[in-house]
Structures are given as structure tokens and as C-alpha cells.
Amino acid sequence: MRNRIRKAVEEAYRQGVAEGVLPDVSLSASHQVMPSKQEVHGDFADNLALITASEAKRSPRELAGCLAKILEANLLFHKVEVAGPGFINFFVATIWWQENLRTIWEAGDSYGESGAGNGRLVQVEFVSANPTGPLHVGHGRGAAVGDSLARVLKAAGFSVEREYYINDIGNQMRTLGSSVYLRYLEHFGHEVEFPEEYYQGDYIRDIASDIASGKGDRYLDMPLESCLTFFIDTAVEIIAFDIRKDLEEFRVHYDNWFSEKTLHESGLVDRTISELQDKGYMFEEEGALWFRATALGDEKDRVVKRSNGVLTYFASDIAYHRHKLERGYDLLVDIWGADHHGYVARVKAAIRALGYQEDKLQVLLVQLVNLLEGGKIKAMSTRAGEFVTLREVLDDVGSDAARFIFLTRRCDSHLDFDLDLARSQSQENPVYYVQYAHARLSSVFRNAGEQGVSLAKPQDIDISLLNTPEDIKLLKQLDAFPCLVADAALALEPYRVSYYLTELAGQLHGYYTRHRFITDDPDLTQARLLLADVTRRVFRKGLGLLGVSAPEKM
């Protein structure tokens, strides 16, 4: 409907120009058709008069008045009025909401999709947790956000690739390998002093035990430096395998798994630093090599090579983003934990130094998750080994509840994940509330089948019988779905889909308590079955965009 109104407004303006009642101005400016916040102001409002008034040298209200007069003759509306400083409010004729139901039905499973992305190539890089331990519940939130964003972007007409960046080099890898080595010695009865900064979790003992089972005491008398590479590689292989397994169960799939190590092995890190030196973006101070980030918008300059010759992680970050940009993506979306907020400016500065527009990169920060049980917060620390893994959450509440709850709020807002609520089968459980709406509609068709009633061809159905306030409210909500998906993609906010589905579920549950779908009137039954079928499709599509199932029975 938004698209129809936009087109009607532009056609009306051109008609006004042809009739000499409106000045000829450019309509290329992006005017907005916005849903009205209150029913008293109609269904939609348009701001074309406001944004063209300056060029037209007329007051916005005068322009809006001329446009409204022309638009009053359009059968799409039963009323058009001027409001405020020059907005045009539209009250859509009921017949168009009803007719639109057939259009939605004909779109089938593609309903909700659009060409808003114009095929632009987007890379979404997310989770990218260090392979130093299992994924915890915080990683799960990032996984849900990244995967659902990729689904929403694809539905909105973008070409999308998902990537996981494996940090498999550096001090953390030495710490990981050393941690496993010491637990390996312990496995054979050696007493060791285990440093606090090493990885403490039981999973380290499990890896050490696996090595002992496969290799025996082969490394027992070897000094750490002689076998550290083996312990690192083995630990990374085991942990990375488990990470992939957990993500697959969480319905998260990647097109690429990119190793940080390959950036160094290929020489790209050194070449990138050398090229930035030639451009004047590097300088030496106190034996270290620094990147002139302040010249490009960051709050301070950043070390890329320490005085001992060791490269920082930022050096890899620069080379990695160069590699991504050279692959030809139109947009890079990085999804990071909120504790990485200080990295945004420096990475954007590096992108500018490499000769690219910094807006080629958009960073979404995912805030912490407080995992609650019995009203108490569970502590999480990967290194200390005191954390709840994503695997534990999935085994407890399942992927559907976890994904939906992770997506009930903006990713940059803190989230309380209540395990007790996620387990419950009640209207307070957000995923149950939405899935039950889909299951209810499926039960309508099972009941219809048992009574020998099947859905007729939409063109043979009298949709004018869908005329109650609840009918019209549902029809309007269904119409909003494609624009909702497109807007969610353009804003990089997949949580909007869960919010929409929750609203739709509320309307459906309310409808279900007030009206029967299978009635004594065969014509009314057909109209309501058509409404039920389309609504069920939208639930299924929307839940699919969140990576959540749409059960037919609950």
C-alpha cells in the first residue's frame, strides 16, 4: 500500500503540473510515505509538499492542499486531508485492503520479498569467536543476529555471504596450547602450577584427555616449546569442530571460514603495512610502529608492531578488511561484541587509509546477555571456565526459543534471557506466543478438512465479507510485511521482524476469540479461510527469516 500511495502522489503532482495548478519541480527528492501513528490521522501520511516547497516557492500547506484536491478523486482513498505544516493524510478505502488479500495470496511464498537491495553484494561477518573455548550464550546472541540479518537482507533483494573469521594466531593461541599441555601433564599424574591467566574450563581437560588417549605419553618428557605447535593445532581443531557443530544445530551456516593465519602466511599483513608506510600513514616511536589513526578520525594513534617486533591484532584487522574489500563487496557488516566498541573508529580509519569510503563498513555491536534462572544471574567468564555454553542453552530450551528471544530487542540493548520463561508454554513466552498463532491457524484447516471444507479459488471468494474492525486490522498488518522486511534490511535490524510477528500474533489471538473461521455461512467461511491461509503464510515466512520453525501442532 505504501508503494501504491507513493505512486499515486507522484502521479497527482504531475497531473497538477499539467493542469497548471502546481509548479514544475523535481520529484527525485525522496519523499516518505509513513504509517500513521494514530487511526484518527488515517492510515498513512506523505511529506512531498514539505520537501518540495522550497523549490516550488510555495508554502507546504498550499502545495499539500492542491495535491489533496487531486488525490480526493483517486478511488484508492475514501478521505484525504492536509495536516500540520503540510503533511497529507490518507484514509485508504476498505475495498483496497480487501482486494489486497488476493494479491498477497498470489505472491505465495515469495510474499515479503522485495528488490530493495538491488542485488548489492553484502558480506556479514559474525560470531568469529576465538577458538579458545566453547561458544557461550553471548556468542549465541551474535549468531542469531548475524544469521537472521543475512536472511532478511536476502529477502530484501541483497546478495549475501556469511563469513566466520578464525583468530588462530597470536598470544591467545600460545596460552591455549600451554593450558592443554599442562592439563596433559596432569593427566599422567604430574603436579603442575597452573597460572590463573590460563584457560581454566573443564573442556581443556577434555582436550588433554583426548590427546592422551590418541598419543599416549609421547609428549610427556618434551619441553613445551618443542610440542607447543602440536597442542595449539590440536586444541584449535577440536574446539573449532565443536563450534561448527553448535552453530549448525543453531541453524547458522557460513559460506566462508576465514583463517587469520592465512593473512600472515600469504604476506598480506606485511604488504599492507608497507603500503600504508609508503602513503605516510605509519610512523615509528620508541621502537614501535604506529598507524596515524588520529589523522583519519580516531581518538588516538594505534600500534601495529610492538618494539619487540610482534605484530598486534590490529595489524591483522587492517589486512583482513583490505582482503574483504578487494573481494568486491558493496557493503561489509561486522557484528562484534559490545566490548569491541573502541575498535570501530580505528578500523574505519584503516579503511579510509586503504582508499575506500568508511561507510563501506557498518558495525553492529551486540550487548551482553544476562542469563537468568530462578531470578538469579549466571556468571560467565571464558578464561575462568565459569560460563553457560550455547550448547547447554540449546539442550535446555531449544533453538527456536533461543533464537527468537535473542531477537526480541535491538542488538545494542542489554538482554535478560530468562530460562524459566523460555521453557514455559505460556503467552508470556514470546516464541510460544507467535508459534501458537501459526499452530492455531493450522488447526483451522485441519478442522475444515474434517468437515469436508476446502479453500476455494481466491477469485471466487467474496472478500467484501471481511468487513469487521478485526478483519481490517489484520489486513493492514499483512500488507505491512514486505515494507517491514525491506526496512529491517536497510536499517540492519532483524529484531523488527520478531516485533512485527508478535504484533500479528496478538491480532490473530484477539481475532480467534471474537470470530469463528468456520461458520454456518459458506461464503463467510471461505473469506475467513483465505484470510487464515494468508496470515499463516506470513507467520511461516517471518519465522523463517528469524531461523525459527513454524509448527503446525503445539
XYZ file of N, CA, C and O in Angstrom, residues 5 41 63 76 149 307 402 443 482 500:
40
model
N 0.556 4.275 -2.703
C 0.300 5.671 -2.327
C 1.407 6.568 -2.863
O 1.140 7.662 -3.377
N -5.592 9.951 12.381
C -4.833 10.631 11.323
C -4.755 9.801 10.047
O -3.975 10.132 9.149
N 0.786 23.735 -1.172
C 1.072 22.619 -2.081
C 0.273 21.384 -1.678
O -0.317 20.706 -2.531
N -8.542 4.909 -4.530
C -7.760 4.231 -3.509
C -8.115 4.747 -2.107
O -7.956 4.041 -1.113
N 19.959 -11.524 10.183
C 20.193 -10.359 9.328
C 20.491 -10.804 7.900
O 19.973 -10.216 6.935
N 57.572 -2.812 19.987
C 59.028 -2.600 19.955
C 59.802 -3.919 19.900
O 60.939 -3.958 19.450
N 15.642 -19.983 21.847
C 16.874 -19.202 21.978
C 16.952 -18.132 20.893
O 17.204 -16.955 21.177
N -4.614 -25.530 12.756
C -5.719 -26.328 13.301
C -7.039 -25.970 12.625
O -7.923 -26.816 12.475
N 5.950 -6.727 3.622
C 7.096 -6.522 2.726
C 7.904 -5.273 3.053
O 9.149 -5.293 3.012
N 7.260 -7.396 14.728
C 6.100 -7.460 13.826
C 5.288 -8.728 14.075
O 4.056 -8.689 14.173
